[in-house]
PDB file of C-alpha atoms in Angstrom:
ATOM      1  CA  MET A   1       0.000   0.000   0.000  1.00 51.00           C
ATOM      2  CA  ASP A   2       1.284   3.476  -0.856  1.00 61.00           C
ATOM      3  CA  ARG A   3       2.313   5.770   1.947  1.00 64.00           C
ATOM      4  CA  PRO A   4      -0.240   8.512   2.743  1.00 60.00           C
ATOM      5  CA  THR A   5       0.377  11.962   1.349  1.00 62.00           C
ATOM      6  CA  LYS A   6       2.375  14.244   3.626  1.00 62.00           C
ATOM      7  CA  GLY A   7       0.104  15.965   6.148  1.00 59.00           C
ATOM      8  CA  THR A   8      -2.558  13.254   5.961  1.00 63.00           C
ATOM      9  CA  PHE A   9      -3.334   9.915   7.610  1.00 57.00           C
ATOM     10  CA  ARG A  10      -5.118   6.936   6.130  1.00 63.00           C
ATOM     11  CA  LEU A  11      -8.275   5.419   7.599  1.00 58.00           C
ATOM     12  CA  ALA A  12     -10.495   2.792   5.938  1.00 55.00           C
ATOM     13  CA  GLY A  13      -8.639   3.261   2.664  1.00 59.00           C
ATOM     14  CA  ARG A  14      -9.162   7.030   2.588  1.00 61.00           C
ATOM     15  CA  GLU A  15      -6.876   9.929   3.407  1.00 63.00           C
ATOM     16  CA  PHE A  16      -7.763  12.640   5.920  1.00 57.00           C
ATOM     17  CA  PRO A  17      -5.891  15.777   7.046  1.00 64.00           C
ATOM     18  CA  GLU A  18      -3.655  15.230  10.068  1.00 66.00           C
ATOM     19  CA  VAL A  19      -4.700  16.826  13.346  1.00 70.00           C
ATOM     20  CA  THR A  20      -2.286  18.384  15.854  1.00 74.00           C
ATOM     21  CA  TRP A  21      -3.993  17.504  19.126  1.00 68.00           C
ATOM     22  CA  TYR A  22      -2.267  20.050  21.358  1.00 74.00           C
ATOM     23  CA  LYS A  23      -3.426  22.897  19.101  1.00 79.00           C
ATOM     24  CA  ASP A  24      -7.062  21.854  19.452  1.00 78.00           C
ATOM     25  CA  PRO A  25      -8.494  22.867  22.869  1.00 84.00           C
ATOM     26  CA  GLY A  26     -11.159  20.146  22.752  1.00 83.00           C
ATOM     27  CA  LEU A  27      -8.709  17.351  21.990  1.00 84.00           C
ATOM     28  CA  ARG A  28      -6.188  18.764  24.442  1.00 88.00           C
ATOM     29  CA  LYS A  29      -8.681  18.630  27.306  1.00 89.00           C
ATOM     30  CA  ALA A  30      -9.998  15.201  26.296  1.00 87.00           C
ATOM     31  CA  TYR A  31      -6.534  13.666  26.048  1.00 89.00           C
ATOM     32  CA  ILE A  32      -5.428  15.020  29.416  1.00 91.00           C
ATOM     33  CA  CYS A  33      -8.566  13.553  31.003  1.00 89.00           C
ATOM     34  CA  LEU A  34      -8.065  10.217  29.252  1.00 91.00           C
ATOM     35  CA  MET A  35      -4.683   9.804  30.927  1.00 91.00           C
ATOM     36  CA  PHE A  36      -6.665   8.945  34.067  1.00 92.00           C
ATOM     37  CA  VAL A  37      -8.645   6.294  32.178  1.00 93.00           C
ATOM     38  CA  VAL A  38      -5.516   4.365  31.174  1.00 93.00           C
ATOM     39  CA  LEU A  39      -4.769   3.738  34.871  1.00 93.00           C
ATOM     40  CA  THR A  40      -7.105   0.718  34.825  1.00 92.00           C
ATOM     41  CA  SER A  41      -4.320  -1.211  33.164  1.00 92.00           C
ATOM     42  CA  ALA A  42      -1.859  -0.075  35.851  1.00 92.00           C
ATOM     43  CA  THR A  43      -3.973  -1.720  38.572  1.00 91.00           C
ATOM     44  CA  ASN A  44      -3.739  -5.022  36.731  1.00 89.00           C
ATOM     45  CA  GLY A  45       0.009  -4.673  36.242  1.00 92.00           C
ATOM     46  CA  PHE A  46       0.524  -3.717  39.888  1.00 93.00           C
ATOM     47  CA  ASP A  47      -1.209  -6.901  40.963  1.00 90.00           C
ATOM     48  CA  GLY A  48       0.890  -9.065  38.658  1.00 87.00           C
ATOM     49  CA  SER A  49       4.152  -8.064  40.344  1.00 91.00           C
ATOM     50  CA  MET A  50       2.739  -7.759  43.847  1.00 91.00           C
ATOM     51  CA  VAL A  51       1.543 -11.375  43.909  1.00 89.00           C
ATOM     52  CA  ASN A  52       5.066 -12.595  43.227  1.00 88.00           C
ATOM     53  CA  GLY A  53       6.676 -10.058  45.540  1.00 90.00           C
ATOM     54  CA  LEU A  54       4.504 -10.912  48.536  1.00 91.00           C
ATOM     55  CA  GLN A  55       5.538 -14.552  48.391  1.00 91.00           C
ATOM     56  CA  SER A  56       9.144 -13.491  48.946  1.00 89.00           C
ATOM     57  CA  LEU A  57       8.271 -11.713  52.221  1.00 91.00           C
ATOM     58  CA  GLU A  58       8.938 -13.830  55.303  1.00 92.00           C
ATOM     59  CA  VAL A  59       6.411 -11.844  57.366  1.00 93.00           C
ATOM     60  CA  TRP A  60       3.679 -12.513  54.778  1.00 94.00           C
ATOM     61  CA  GLN A  61       4.509 -16.221  54.760  1.00 93.00           C
ATOM     62  CA  GLU A  62       4.435 -16.369  58.551  1.00 94.00           C
ATOM     63  CA  HIS A  63       1.198 -14.375  58.890  1.00 92.00           C
ATOM     64  CA  PHE A  64      -0.619 -16.712  56.509  1.00 93.00           C
ATOM     65  CA  ASN A  65       0.944 -19.911  57.915  1.00 91.00           C
ATOM     66  CA  TYR A  66       3.208 -20.623  54.947  1.00 93.00           C
ATOM     67  CA  PRO A  67       0.559 -21.394  52.299  1.00 90.00           C
ATOM     68  CA  LYS A  68       1.412 -24.161  49.868  1.00 89.00           C
ATOM     69  CA  GLY A  69      -0.072 -26.685  47.493  1.00 87.00           C
ATOM     70  CA  SER A  70      -3.535 -26.173  46.050  1.00 88.00           C
ATOM     71  CA  LEU A  71      -4.243 -23.220  48.358  1.00 89.00           C
ATOM     72  CA  LEU A  72      -1.249 -21.358  46.962  1.00 89.00           C
ATOM     73  CA  GLY A  73      -2.360 -22.252  43.443  1.00 90.00           C
ATOM     74  CA  LEU A  74      -5.817 -20.854  44.193  1.00 92.00           C
ATOM     75  CA  PHE A  75      -4.184 -17.670  45.476  1.00 91.00           C
ATOM     76  CA  ALA A  76      -2.320 -17.287  42.189  1.00 88.00           C
ATOM     77  CA  CYS A  77      -5.348 -17.836  39.944  1.00 91.00           C
ATOM     78  CA  ILE A  78      -8.278 -16.447  41.947  1.00 93.00           C
ATOM     79  CA  MET A  79      -8.052 -12.975  40.410  1.00 93.00           C
ATOM     80  CA  SER A  80      -8.480 -14.528  36.967  1.00 92.00           C
ATOM     81  CA  VAL A  81     -11.416 -16.550  38.305  1.00 95.00           C
ATOM     82  CA  GLY A  82     -13.032 -13.323  39.512  1.00 95.00           C
ATOM     83  CA  SER A  83     -12.546 -11.784  36.083  1.00 95.00           C
ATOM     84  CA  LEU A  84     -14.091 -14.819  34.373  1.00 95.00           C
ATOM     85  CA  VAL A  85     -17.129 -14.698  36.659  1.00 96.00           C
ATOM     86  CA  ALA A  86     -17.540 -10.997  35.830  1.00 96.00           C
ATOM     87  CA  LEU A  87     -17.451 -11.510  32.053  1.00 94.00           C
ATOM     88  CA  PRO A  88     -21.249 -11.884  31.586  1.00 93.00           C
ATOM     89  CA  VAL A  89     -21.740  -8.581  33.437  1.00 93.00           C
ATOM     90  CA  VAL A  90     -19.083  -6.556  31.604  1.00 94.00           C
ATOM     91  CA  PRO A  91     -20.856  -5.781  28.279  1.00 92.00           C
ATOM     92  CA  TYR A  92     -24.155  -4.925  29.956  1.00 92.00           C
ATOM     93  CA  THR A  93     -22.459  -2.556  32.390  1.00 94.00           C
ATOM     94  CA  ALA A  94     -20.716  -0.659  29.594  1.00 92.00           C
ATOM     95  CA  ASP A  95     -23.659  -0.685  27.168  1.00 93.00           C
ATOM     96  CA  ILE A  96     -26.524   0.010  29.575  1.00 94.00           C
ATOM     97  CA  LEU A  97     -24.958   2.242  32.229  1.00 94.00           C
ATOM     98  CA  GLY A  98     -22.203   3.753  30.107  1.00 94.00           C
ATOM     99  CA  ARG A  99     -18.440   3.550  29.774  1.00 95.00           C
ATOM    100  CA  ARG A 100     -17.786   5.930  32.659  1.00 95.00           C
ATOM    101  CA  TRP A 101     -20.081   4.053  35.025  1.00 96.00           C
ATOM    102  CA  GLY A 102     -18.407   0.814  34.022  1.00 96.00           C
ATOM    103  CA  ILE A 103     -15.116   2.279  35.209  1.00 96.00           C
ATOM    104  CA  ILE A 104     -16.694   3.658  38.392  1.00 96.00           C
ATOM    105  CA  ILE A 105     -18.356   0.369  39.336  1.00 97.00           C
ATOM    106  CA  GLY A 106     -15.187  -1.580  38.559  1.00 96.00           C
ATOM    107  CA  CYS A 107     -13.069   0.780  40.669  1.00 96.00           C
ATOM    108  CA  LEU A 108     -15.474   0.594  43.625  1.00 97.00           C
ATOM    109  CA  ILE A 109     -15.397  -3.209  43.577  1.00 97.00           C
ATOM    110  CA  MET A 110     -11.597  -3.140  43.334  1.00 96.00           C
ATOM    111  CA  LEU A 111     -11.427  -0.805  46.340  1.00 96.00           C
ATOM    112  CA  LEU A 112     -13.543  -3.291  48.291  1.00 97.00           C
ATOM    113  CA  GLY A 113     -11.067  -6.002  47.335  1.00 96.00           C
ATOM    114  CA  VAL A 114      -8.087  -3.849  48.328  1.00 96.00           C
ATOM    115  CA  ALA A 115      -9.665  -3.047  51.710  1.00 96.00           C
ATOM    116  CA  LEU A 116     -10.288  -6.729  52.447  1.00 95.00           C
ATOM    117  CA  GLN A 117      -6.808  -7.591  51.215  1.00 94.00           C
ATOM    118  CA  GLY A 118      -5.155  -5.023  53.470  1.00 93.00           C
ATOM    119  CA  ILE A 119      -6.938  -6.198  56.640  1.00 94.00           C
ATOM    120  CA  SER A 120      -6.879  -9.934  55.933  1.00 94.00           C
ATOM    121  CA  ILE A 121      -6.592 -12.017  59.084  1.00 93.00           C
ATOM    122  CA  ASN A 122      -6.201 -15.350  57.302  1.00 93.00           C
ATOM    123  CA  PHE A 123      -5.291 -16.663  53.887  1.00 93.00           C
ATOM    124  CA  ARG A 124      -8.842 -17.493  52.839  1.00 93.00           C
ATOM    125  CA  MET A 125      -9.854 -13.892  53.464  1.00 95.00           C
ATOM    126  CA  PHE A 126      -6.911 -12.754  51.352  1.00 95.00           C
ATOM    127  CA  ILE A 127      -8.012 -15.067  48.536  1.00 94.00           C
ATOM    128  CA  ALA A 128     -11.607 -13.781  48.746  1.00 95.00           C
ATOM    129  CA  ALA A 129     -10.299 -10.210  48.525  1.00 95.00           C
ATOM    130  CA  ARG A 130      -8.438 -11.054  45.347  1.00 94.00           C
ATOM    131  CA  PHE A 131     -11.616 -12.506  43.850  1.00 96.00           C
ATOM    132  CA  PHE A 132     -13.257  -9.084  44.240  1.00 96.00           C
ATOM    133  CA  LEU A 133     -10.194  -7.452  42.708  1.00 95.00           C
ATOM    134  CA  GLY A 134     -10.486  -9.681  39.661  1.00 95.00           C
ATOM    135  CA  PHE A 135     -14.230  -9.074  39.380  1.00 97.00           C
ATOM    136  CA  GLY A 136     -13.781  -5.307  39.529  1.00 96.00           C
ATOM    137  CA  VAL A 137     -10.825  -5.123  37.191  1.00 95.00           C
ATOM    138  CA  ALA A 138     -12.763  -7.056  34.525  1.00 95.00           C
ATOM    139  CA  ILE A 139     -15.617  -4.524  34.601  1.00 96.00           C
ATOM    140  CA  ALA A 140     -13.292  -1.515  34.511  1.00 95.00           C
ATOM    141  CA  HIS A 141     -11.054  -3.205  31.940  1.00 93.00           C
ATOM    142  CA  GLY A 142     -14.060  -3.791  29.703  1.00 93.00           C
ATOM    143  CA  ALA A 143     -15.134  -0.141  29.785  1.00 94.00           C
ATOM    144  CA  SER A 144     -11.822   1.750  29.739  1.00 94.00           C
ATOM    145  CA  PRO A 145     -10.559   0.780  26.241  1.00 92.00           C
ATOM    146  CA  LEU A 146     -14.029   1.465  24.827  1.00 93.00           C
ATOM    147  CA  LEU A 147     -14.085   4.952  26.297  1.00 94.00           C
ATOM    148  CA  ILE A 148     -10.575   5.656  25.032  1.00 93.00           C
ATOM    149  CA  THR A 149     -11.108   4.487  21.456  1.00 92.00           C
ATOM    150  CA  GLU A 150     -14.494   6.192  21.205  1.00 92.00           C
ATOM    151  CA  LEU A 151     -13.191   9.553  22.429  1.00 91.00           C
ATOM    152  CA  VAL A 152      -9.792   9.929  20.769  1.00 90.00           C
ATOM    153  CA  HIS A 153      -9.372  11.183  17.225  1.00 85.00           C
ATOM    154  CA  PRO A 154      -8.975   8.248  14.770  1.00 84.00           C
ATOM    155  CA  GLN A 155      -5.456   9.454  13.987  1.00 84.00           C
ATOM    156  CA  HIS A 156      -4.397   8.887  17.600  1.00 84.00           C
ATOM    157  CA  ARG A 157      -6.223   5.663  18.502  1.00 86.00           C
ATOM    158  CA  ALA A 158      -3.191   3.440  18.011  1.00 86.00           C
ATOM    159  CA  ILE A 159      -1.082   5.745  20.179  1.00 88.00           C
ATOM    160  CA  PHE A 160      -3.601   5.826  23.018  1.00 89.00           C
ATOM    161  CA  THR A 161      -4.248   2.090  23.014  1.00 90.00           C
ATOM    162  CA  THR A 162      -0.473   1.606  23.146  1.00 92.00           C
ATOM    163  CA  ILE A 163      -0.277   3.928  26.161  1.00 93.00           C
ATOM    164  CA  TYR A 164      -3.069   1.917  27.780  1.00 93.00           C
ATOM    165  CA  ASN A 165      -1.091  -1.304  27.406  1.00 92.00           C
ATOM    166  CA  ILE A 166       2.166   0.312  28.531  1.00 93.00           C
ATOM    167  CA  THR A 167       0.634   1.381  31.845  1.00 94.00           C
ATOM    168  CA  TRP A 168       0.362  -2.322  32.731  1.00 94.00           C
ATOM    169  CA  TYR A 169       4.157  -2.440  32.838  1.00 95.00           C
ATOM    170  CA  ALA A 170       4.317   0.866  34.724  1.00 94.00           C
ATOM    171  CA  GLY A 171       2.079  -0.584  37.434  1.00 94.00           C
ATOM    172  CA  SER A 172       4.099  -3.794  37.472  1.00 95.00           C
ATOM    173  CA  ILE A 173       7.418  -1.969  37.900  1.00 95.00           C
ATOM    174  CA  ILE A 174       6.042   0.232  40.694  1.00 95.00           C
ATOM    175  CA  ALA A 175       4.688  -2.811  42.559  1.00 94.00           C
ATOM    176  CA  ALA A 176       8.013  -4.624  42.241  1.00 93.00           C
ATOM    177  CA  TRP A 177       9.938  -1.707  43.740  1.00 95.00           C
ATOM    178  CA  VAL A 178       7.362  -1.085  46.473  1.00 94.00           C
ATOM    179  CA  THR A 179       7.471  -4.729  47.553  1.00 93.00           C
ATOM    180  CA  TYR A 180      11.259  -4.680  47.409  1.00 92.00           C
ATOM    181  CA  GLY A 181      11.295  -1.520  49.525  1.00 92.00           C
ATOM    182  CA  THR A 182       9.005  -2.954  52.217  1.00 93.00           C
ATOM    183  CA  ASN A 183      11.030  -6.160  52.448  1.00 90.00           C
ATOM    184  CA  ASN A 184      13.016  -4.731  55.377  1.00 89.00           C
ATOM    185  CA  ILE A 185       9.937  -3.877  57.461  1.00 92.00           C
ATOM    186  CA  ASP A 186       9.800  -6.495  60.196  1.00 91.00           C
ATOM    187  CA  ASN A 187       6.043  -6.526  60.747  1.00 93.00           C
ATOM    188  CA  ASN A 188       2.793  -6.987  58.824  1.00 93.00           C
ATOM    189  CA  TRP A 189       3.100  -3.582  57.191  1.00 95.00           C
ATOM    190  CA  SER A 190       5.696  -5.135  54.896  1.00 94.00           C
ATOM    191  CA  TRP A 191       2.815  -6.758  52.976  1.00 94.00           C
ATOM    192  CA  ARG A 192      -0.020  -4.438  53.974  1.00 95.00           C
ATOM    193  CA  ILE A 193       1.632  -1.386  52.364  1.00 95.00           C
ATOM    194  CA  PRO A 194       1.839  -2.843  48.826  1.00 94.00           C
ATOM    195  CA  SER A 195      -1.612  -4.401  49.277  1.00 94.00           C
ATOM    196  CA  ILE A 196      -3.167  -1.045  50.200  1.00 95.00           C
ATOM    197  CA  LEU A 197      -1.220   0.912  47.578  1.00 94.00           C
ATOM    198  CA  GLN A 198      -2.992  -1.149  44.935  1.00 94.00           C
ATOM    199  CA  ALA A 199      -5.945   1.169  45.586  1.00 95.00           C
ATOM    200  CA  ALA A 200      -4.071   4.233  44.272  1.00 94.00           C
ATOM    201  CA  PRO A 201      -5.007   3.941  40.550  1.00 94.00           C
ATOM    202  CA  SER A 202      -8.683   3.329  41.372  1.00 95.00           C
ATOM    203  CA  LEU A 203      -8.809   6.275  43.781  1.00 96.00           C
ATOM    204  CA  ILE A 204      -7.257   8.559  41.166  1.00 95.00           C
ATOM    205  CA  GLN A 205      -9.732   7.350  38.549  1.00 95.00           C
ATOM    206  CA  LEU A 206     -12.725   7.895  40.833  1.00 95.00           C
ATOM    207  CA  THR A 207     -11.478  11.407  41.592  1.00 94.00           C
ATOM    208  CA  PHE A 208     -11.150  12.484  37.961  1.00 93.00           C
ATOM    209  CA  ILE A 209     -13.579  10.271  36.018  1.00 93.00           C
ATOM    210  CA  PHE A 210     -16.353  12.887  35.984  1.00 90.00           C
ATOM    211  CA  PHE A 211     -14.033  15.274  34.152  1.00 92.00           C
ATOM    212  CA  VAL A 212     -13.916  12.720  31.323  1.00 92.00           C
ATOM    213  CA  PRO A 213     -16.715  13.074  28.737  1.00 90.00           C
ATOM    214  CA  GLU A 214     -19.000  10.102  28.157  1.00 92.00           C
ATOM    215  CA  SER A 215     -18.539   8.173  24.921  1.00 91.00           C
ATOM    216  CA  PRO A 216     -20.382   9.833  21.986  1.00 90.00           C
ATOM    217  CA  ARG A 217     -21.125   6.363  20.629  1.00 91.00           C
ATOM    218  CA  PHE A 218     -22.858   5.399  23.872  1.00 92.00           C
ATOM    219  CA  LEU A 219     -24.816   8.671  24.010  1.00 92.00           C
ATOM    220  CA  ILE A 220     -26.007   8.257  20.411  1.00 91.00           C
ATOM    221  CA  SER A 221     -27.122   4.691  21.164  1.00 89.00           C
ATOM    222  CA  LYS A 222     -29.316   6.068  23.953  1.00 84.00           C
ATOM    223  CA  ALA A 223     -30.738   8.971  21.927  1.00 73.00           C
TER     224      ALA A 223
END
C-alpha cells in the first residue's frame, strides 16, 4: 500500500488531514482527562508483580501460615477466576450504564477487594479479597478501552491504546519496587503497604472520572 500523502493519515482506505492535538483545545482537554482512564491497566500490572513479591516476604509467609499446594495455586489464579465470573456482566455494564459508570463500578469493587486484602486475618480472606479485585478489574477493563477508542481522534487511537497497554508495565514496575522496599519492614506492614497501595489507581480514577466526557457512541445509542 502506498504511503499517505504528507500531512494526511489513512483510515479505511481514505486519506484525511492530520490533526495536531495540542493545538485543538477540545482534543487537548480530552486527552489530558483520558490519561486517568488508562490507569485501569496499571492496577492489573501492579497486581501481577505484587503477587510474586509478597511470596518473597517472610512476614507474609508467617502471617498466613506458609501457604502451599492447592491453596497457593488458588491464590495465584483467583483474580483470573473473579474476572471470568464478571465476564457476563461486563458488556451490559458498559452498554446500559455507560463507559464511565463501568469504570466507576469496577473501581469501587476493586477498592472493596483492596480493603479486604489489606486487613486480611487469614489466607482465605486474602483469597476472597483477590476474587473481588479480579471481578472489579474485569468490569473496569471492559469499559476503559471502549471509552478511550471512542473519544480519541482516529489518527491517535493506536497511540492511546499503546499507552493503555504500557501502563500495565508501569504498574508492574512500581509494585516490584514497592514490595522490594518494604522487604526490610519487620512486621505486617511489609505486605499491607503494597496491598493497600494497589488502591491508588482506582482512587485517582474515581477522583477524575467525571471530568472525562461520556462516549459519543454510547450517548447516540441512547438517543
